[in-house]
CSV table of C-alpha atoms in Angstrom, one decimal:
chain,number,residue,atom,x,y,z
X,28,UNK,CA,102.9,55.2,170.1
X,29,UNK,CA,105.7,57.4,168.9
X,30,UNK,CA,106.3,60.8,170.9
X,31,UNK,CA,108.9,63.7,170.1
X,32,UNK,CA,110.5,66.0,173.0
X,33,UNK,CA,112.2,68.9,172.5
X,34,UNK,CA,113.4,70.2,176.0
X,35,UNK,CA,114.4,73.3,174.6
X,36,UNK,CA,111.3,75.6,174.5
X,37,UNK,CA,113.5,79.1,173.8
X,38,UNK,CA,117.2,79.7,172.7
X,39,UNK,CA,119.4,82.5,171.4
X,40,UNK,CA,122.5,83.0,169.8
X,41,UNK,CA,124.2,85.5,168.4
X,42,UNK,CA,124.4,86.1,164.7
X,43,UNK,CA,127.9,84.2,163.0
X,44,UNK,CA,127.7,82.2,166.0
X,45,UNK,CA,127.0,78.3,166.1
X,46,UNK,CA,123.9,76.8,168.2
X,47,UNK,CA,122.4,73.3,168.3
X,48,UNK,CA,119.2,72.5,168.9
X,49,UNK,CA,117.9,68.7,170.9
X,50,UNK,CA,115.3,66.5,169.8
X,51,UNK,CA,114.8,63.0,171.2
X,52,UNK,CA,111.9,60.3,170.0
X,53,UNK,CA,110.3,57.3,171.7
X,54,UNK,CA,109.6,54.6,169.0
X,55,UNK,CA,110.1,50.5,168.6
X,56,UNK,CA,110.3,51.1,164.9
X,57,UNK,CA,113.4,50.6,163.3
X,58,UNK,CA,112.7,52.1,160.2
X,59,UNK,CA,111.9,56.0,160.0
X,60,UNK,CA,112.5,59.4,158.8
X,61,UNK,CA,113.5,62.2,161.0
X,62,UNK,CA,112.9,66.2,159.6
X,63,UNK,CA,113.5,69.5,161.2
X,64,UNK,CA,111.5,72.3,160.2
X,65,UNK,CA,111.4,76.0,160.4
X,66,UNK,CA,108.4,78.1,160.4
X,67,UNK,CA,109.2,81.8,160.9
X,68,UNK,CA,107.0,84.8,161.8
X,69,UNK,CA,105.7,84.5,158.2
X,70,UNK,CA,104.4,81.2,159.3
X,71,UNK,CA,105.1,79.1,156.7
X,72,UNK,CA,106.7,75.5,157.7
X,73,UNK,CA,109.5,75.1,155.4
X,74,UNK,CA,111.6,71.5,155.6
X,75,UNK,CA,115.4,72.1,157.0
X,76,UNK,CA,116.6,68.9,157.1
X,77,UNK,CA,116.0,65.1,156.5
X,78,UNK,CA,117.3,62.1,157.7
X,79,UNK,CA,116.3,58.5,156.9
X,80,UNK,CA,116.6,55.9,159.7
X,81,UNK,CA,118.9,53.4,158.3
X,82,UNK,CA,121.6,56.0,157.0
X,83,UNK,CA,124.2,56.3,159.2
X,84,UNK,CA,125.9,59.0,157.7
X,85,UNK,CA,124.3,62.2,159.4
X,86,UNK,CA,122.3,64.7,156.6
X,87,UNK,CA,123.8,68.3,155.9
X,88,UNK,CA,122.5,71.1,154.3
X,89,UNK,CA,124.6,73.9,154.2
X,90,UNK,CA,124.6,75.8,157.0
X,91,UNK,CA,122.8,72.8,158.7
X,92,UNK,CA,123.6,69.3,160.0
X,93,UNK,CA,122.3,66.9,162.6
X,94,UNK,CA,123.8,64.8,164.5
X,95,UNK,CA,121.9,61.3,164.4
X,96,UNK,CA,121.8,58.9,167.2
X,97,UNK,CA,120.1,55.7,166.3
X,98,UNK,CA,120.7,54.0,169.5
X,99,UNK,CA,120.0,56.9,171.9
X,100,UNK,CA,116.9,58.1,170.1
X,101,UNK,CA,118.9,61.9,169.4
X,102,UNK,CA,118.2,63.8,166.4
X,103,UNK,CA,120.1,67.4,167.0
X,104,UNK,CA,120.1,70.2,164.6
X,105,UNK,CA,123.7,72.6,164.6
X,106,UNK,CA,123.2,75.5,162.8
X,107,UNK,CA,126.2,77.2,161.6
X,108,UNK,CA,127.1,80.6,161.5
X,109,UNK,CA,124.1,81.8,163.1
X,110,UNK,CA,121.8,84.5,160.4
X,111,UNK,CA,118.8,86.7,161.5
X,112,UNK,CA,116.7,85.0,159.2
X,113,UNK,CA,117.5,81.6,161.0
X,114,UNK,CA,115.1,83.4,163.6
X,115,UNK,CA,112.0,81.2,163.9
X,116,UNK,CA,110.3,77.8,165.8
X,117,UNK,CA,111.9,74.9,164.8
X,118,UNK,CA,110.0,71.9,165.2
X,119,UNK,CA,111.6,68.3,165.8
X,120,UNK,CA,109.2,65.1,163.7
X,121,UNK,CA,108.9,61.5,163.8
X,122,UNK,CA,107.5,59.4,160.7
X,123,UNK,CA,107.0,55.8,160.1
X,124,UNK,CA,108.6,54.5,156.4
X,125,UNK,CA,106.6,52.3,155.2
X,126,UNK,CA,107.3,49.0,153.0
X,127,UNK,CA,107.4,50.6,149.3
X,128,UNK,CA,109.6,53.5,151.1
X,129,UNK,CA,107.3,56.0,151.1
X,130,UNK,CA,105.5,56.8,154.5
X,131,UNK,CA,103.2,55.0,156.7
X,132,UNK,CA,101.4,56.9,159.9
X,133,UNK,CA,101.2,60.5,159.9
X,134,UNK,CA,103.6,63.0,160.9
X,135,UNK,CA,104.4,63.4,164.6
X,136,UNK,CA,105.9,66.9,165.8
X,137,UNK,CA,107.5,68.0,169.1
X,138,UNK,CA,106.6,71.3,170.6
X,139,UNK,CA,109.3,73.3,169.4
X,140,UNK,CA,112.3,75.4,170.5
X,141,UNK,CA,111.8,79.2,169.5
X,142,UNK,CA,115.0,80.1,168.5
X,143,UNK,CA,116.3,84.0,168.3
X,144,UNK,CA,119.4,85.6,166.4
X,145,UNK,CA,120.7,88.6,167.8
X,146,UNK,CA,122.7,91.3,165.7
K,11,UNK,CA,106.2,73.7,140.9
K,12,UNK,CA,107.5,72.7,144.4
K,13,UNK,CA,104.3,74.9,146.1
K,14,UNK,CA,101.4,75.0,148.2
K,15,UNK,CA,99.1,77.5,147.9
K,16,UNK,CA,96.7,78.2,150.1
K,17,UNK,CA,94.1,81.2,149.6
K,18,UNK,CA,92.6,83.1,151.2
K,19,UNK,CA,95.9,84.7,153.6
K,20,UNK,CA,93.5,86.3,156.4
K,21,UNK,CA,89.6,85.1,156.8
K,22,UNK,CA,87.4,86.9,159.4
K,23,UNK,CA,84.2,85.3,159.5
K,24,UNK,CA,80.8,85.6,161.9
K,25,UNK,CA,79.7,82.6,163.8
K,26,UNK,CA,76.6,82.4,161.3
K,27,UNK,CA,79.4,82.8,158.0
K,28,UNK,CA,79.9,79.4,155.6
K,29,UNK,CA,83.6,80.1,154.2
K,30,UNK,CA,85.6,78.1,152.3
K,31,UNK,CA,89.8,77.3,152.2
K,32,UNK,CA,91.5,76.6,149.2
K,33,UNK,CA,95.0,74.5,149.1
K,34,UNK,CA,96.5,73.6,145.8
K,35,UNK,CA,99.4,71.2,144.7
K,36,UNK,CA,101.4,70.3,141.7
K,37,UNK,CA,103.9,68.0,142.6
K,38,UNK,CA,102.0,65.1,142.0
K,39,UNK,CA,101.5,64.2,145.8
K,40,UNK,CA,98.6,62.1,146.7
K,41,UNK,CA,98.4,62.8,150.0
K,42,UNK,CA,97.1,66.3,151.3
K,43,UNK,CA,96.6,67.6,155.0
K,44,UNK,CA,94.7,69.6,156.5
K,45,UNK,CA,96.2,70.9,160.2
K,46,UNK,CA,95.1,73.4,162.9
K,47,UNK,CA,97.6,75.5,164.9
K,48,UNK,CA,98.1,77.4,167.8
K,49,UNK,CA,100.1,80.3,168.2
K,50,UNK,CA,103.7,78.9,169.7
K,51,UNK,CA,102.6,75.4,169.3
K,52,UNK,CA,102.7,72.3,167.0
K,53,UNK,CA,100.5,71.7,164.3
K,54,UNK,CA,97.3,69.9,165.2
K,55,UNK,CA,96.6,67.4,162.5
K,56,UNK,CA,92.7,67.4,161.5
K,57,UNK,CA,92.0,65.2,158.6
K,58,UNK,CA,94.2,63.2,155.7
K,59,UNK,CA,93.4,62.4,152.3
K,60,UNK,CA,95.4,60.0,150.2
K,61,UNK,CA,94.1,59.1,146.5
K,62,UNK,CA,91.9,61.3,147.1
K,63,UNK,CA,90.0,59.6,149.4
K,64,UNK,CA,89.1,60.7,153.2
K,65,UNK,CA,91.6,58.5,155.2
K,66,UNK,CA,91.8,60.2,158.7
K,67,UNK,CA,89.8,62.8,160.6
K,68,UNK,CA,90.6,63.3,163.9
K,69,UNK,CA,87.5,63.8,165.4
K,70,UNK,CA,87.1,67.2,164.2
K,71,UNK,CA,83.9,69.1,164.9
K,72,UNK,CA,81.2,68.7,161.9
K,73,UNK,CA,81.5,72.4,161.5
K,74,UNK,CA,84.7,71.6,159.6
K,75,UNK,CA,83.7,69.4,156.5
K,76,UNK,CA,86.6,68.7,154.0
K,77,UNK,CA,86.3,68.1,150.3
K,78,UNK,CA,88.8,66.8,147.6
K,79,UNK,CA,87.4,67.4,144.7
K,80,UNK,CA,91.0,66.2,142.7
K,81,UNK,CA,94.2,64.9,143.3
K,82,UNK,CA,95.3,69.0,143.2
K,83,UNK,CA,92.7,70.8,145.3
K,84,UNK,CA,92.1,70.5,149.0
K,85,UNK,CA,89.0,72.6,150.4
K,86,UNK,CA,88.1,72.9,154.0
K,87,UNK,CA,84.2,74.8,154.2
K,88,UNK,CA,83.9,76.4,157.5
K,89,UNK,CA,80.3,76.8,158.8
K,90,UNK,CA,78.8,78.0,161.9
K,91,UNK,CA,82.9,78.7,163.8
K,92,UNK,CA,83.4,79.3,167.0
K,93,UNK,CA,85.8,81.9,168.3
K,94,UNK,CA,88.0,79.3,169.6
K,95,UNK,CA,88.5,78.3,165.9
K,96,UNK,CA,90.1,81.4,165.6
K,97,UNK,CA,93.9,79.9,164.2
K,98,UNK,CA,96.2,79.3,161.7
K,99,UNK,CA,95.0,76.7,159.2
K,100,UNK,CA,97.7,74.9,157.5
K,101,UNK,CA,97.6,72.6,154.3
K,102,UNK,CA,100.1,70.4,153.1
K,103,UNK,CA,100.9,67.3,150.8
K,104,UNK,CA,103.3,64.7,150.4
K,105,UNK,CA,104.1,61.2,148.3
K,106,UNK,CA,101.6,59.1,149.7
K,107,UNK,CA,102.3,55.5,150.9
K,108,UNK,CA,102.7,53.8,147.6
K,109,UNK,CA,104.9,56.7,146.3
K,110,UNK,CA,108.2,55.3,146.5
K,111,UNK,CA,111.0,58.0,148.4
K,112,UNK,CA,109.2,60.3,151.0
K,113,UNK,CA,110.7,63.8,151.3
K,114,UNK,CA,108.4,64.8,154.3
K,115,UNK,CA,105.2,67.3,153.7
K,116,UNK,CA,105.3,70.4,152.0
K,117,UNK,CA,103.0,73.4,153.6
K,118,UNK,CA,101.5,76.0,152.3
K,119,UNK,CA,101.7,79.5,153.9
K,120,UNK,CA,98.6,79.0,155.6
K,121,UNK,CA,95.3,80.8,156.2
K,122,UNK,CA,94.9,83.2,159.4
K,123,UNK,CA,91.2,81.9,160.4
K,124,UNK,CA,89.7,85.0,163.1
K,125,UNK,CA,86.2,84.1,164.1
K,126,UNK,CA,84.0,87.0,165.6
C-alpha cells in the first residue's frame, strides 16, 4: 500500500521570502504522479503542481517548483517569493499511472503542512 | 469550462431532513468523487464513479446513497445525518483510467454539511 508523510504539520514565512515544504511516499511502483495542492480558508482544493514519475526534469510553475527524488521517495514544494495568498494547507498526493497513461487507484493524500505568510 | 460546481455552499439539516448535493462537470471527465473532510485534515475519500458507474464506496454508512444520473452530474442524498456528519463535502472529477494523460482531480468548492 502506498502512504504519504508530510512531517511538517505548521510553517511560516515571511511574505517575499522563500520556504519549501517536505513530502515523502512509500510505494514499489515505478510509475506515478506526484501533485501538490492548496486549499485555502475558502476551502477549495486547487492543483499547484504536477509531476509525473518518469520525468526527471523537476515541474515549475511560476512561483513554484519541486524538487523530485525518485530514488529517495522526496517530492518538496519551494515556493518563491512568499505572497499572503500562498496562506493555506498544502497537501502532499500519491497516484498510480496506469497503462493507457491515465490513472489507476485513487488518490492518496498526506496530512498536510498549514502554511502561514506573514506581512 | 475547467470547473466544478458544487451547490448548495452551506446545508443545515435535522437528523430526520432527506437533502440532496449537487456536483457538476464539463470537462469531459469520467471519473467523479465524492470526499468527506475534516477541519485541518485530508480528504476522506467516500465513493468513485467512473463511466458512470459505482466503482468504489468505502464503506460509507447507507445514510449516504450516491447517484450519477450522467457523465456531468454527481448527487449525494443525505437522509437521516448524524451530527458527526457535520463536514465539508467535497466533489471532484478527473480523466478516468482509459483517458489517456491524467492531470490529477479537479474539486469543487465544496458544501459546508452542519447536522443539528
Amino acid at each position: 500500500a502506498q502512504t504519504v508523510t508530510q512531517s511538517q504539520p505548521e510553517m511560516s514565512v515571511q511574505e517575499a521570502e522563500t520556504v519549501t515544504l517536505s513530502c515523502t511516499y512509500d510505494t514499489s511502483e515505478s510509475n506515478y504522479y506526484l501533485f501538490w495542492y492548496k486549499q485555502p480558508p475558502s476551502r477549495q482544493m486547487i492543483l499547484v503542481i504536477r509531476q509525473e514519475a518518469y520525468k526527471q526534469q523537476n515541474a515549475t510553475e511560476n512561483r513554484f517548483s519541486v524538487n523530485f527524488q525518485k530514488a529517495a521517495k522526496s517530492f518538496s514544494l519551494k515556493i518563491s517569493d512568499s505572497q499572503l495568498g500562498d496562506t493555506a494547507m498544502y497537501f502532499c498526493a500519491f497516484i498510480k499511472r496506469g497503462n493507457y497513461g491515465g490513472s489507476q487507484g485513487n488518490l492518496i493524500f498526506g496530512k498536510g503542512t498549514k502554511l502561514s505568510v506573514k506581512p | 469550462d475547467t470547473e466544478v460546481t458544487q451547490t448548495p455552499k452551506h446545508l443545515v439539516m435535522g437528523m430526520t431532513n432527506k437533502k440532496s448535493l449537487k456536483c457538476e462537470q464539463h470537462m469531459g471527465h469520467r471519473a467523479m468523487y465524492w470526499y468527506k473532510q475534516k477541519a485541518k485534515k485530508p480528504p476522506e475519500l467516500m465513493f468513485v464513479y467512473s463511466y458512470e458507474k459505482l466503482s468504489i464506496n468505502e464503506s460509507v454508512p447507507s445514510r449516504f446513497s450516491p447517484e450519477c444520473p450522467n457523465s456531468s452530474l454527481l448527487n449525494l442524498h443525505l437522509h437521516a445525518l448524524q451530527p458527526e456528519d457535520s463536514a465539508l463535502y467535497l466533489c471532484a472529477s478527473s480523466h478516468a483510467a482509459r483517458q489517456g494523460s491524467y492531470y490529477g482531480y479537479t474539486f469543487g468548492s465544496g458544501t459546508r454539511l452542519t447536522v443539528v
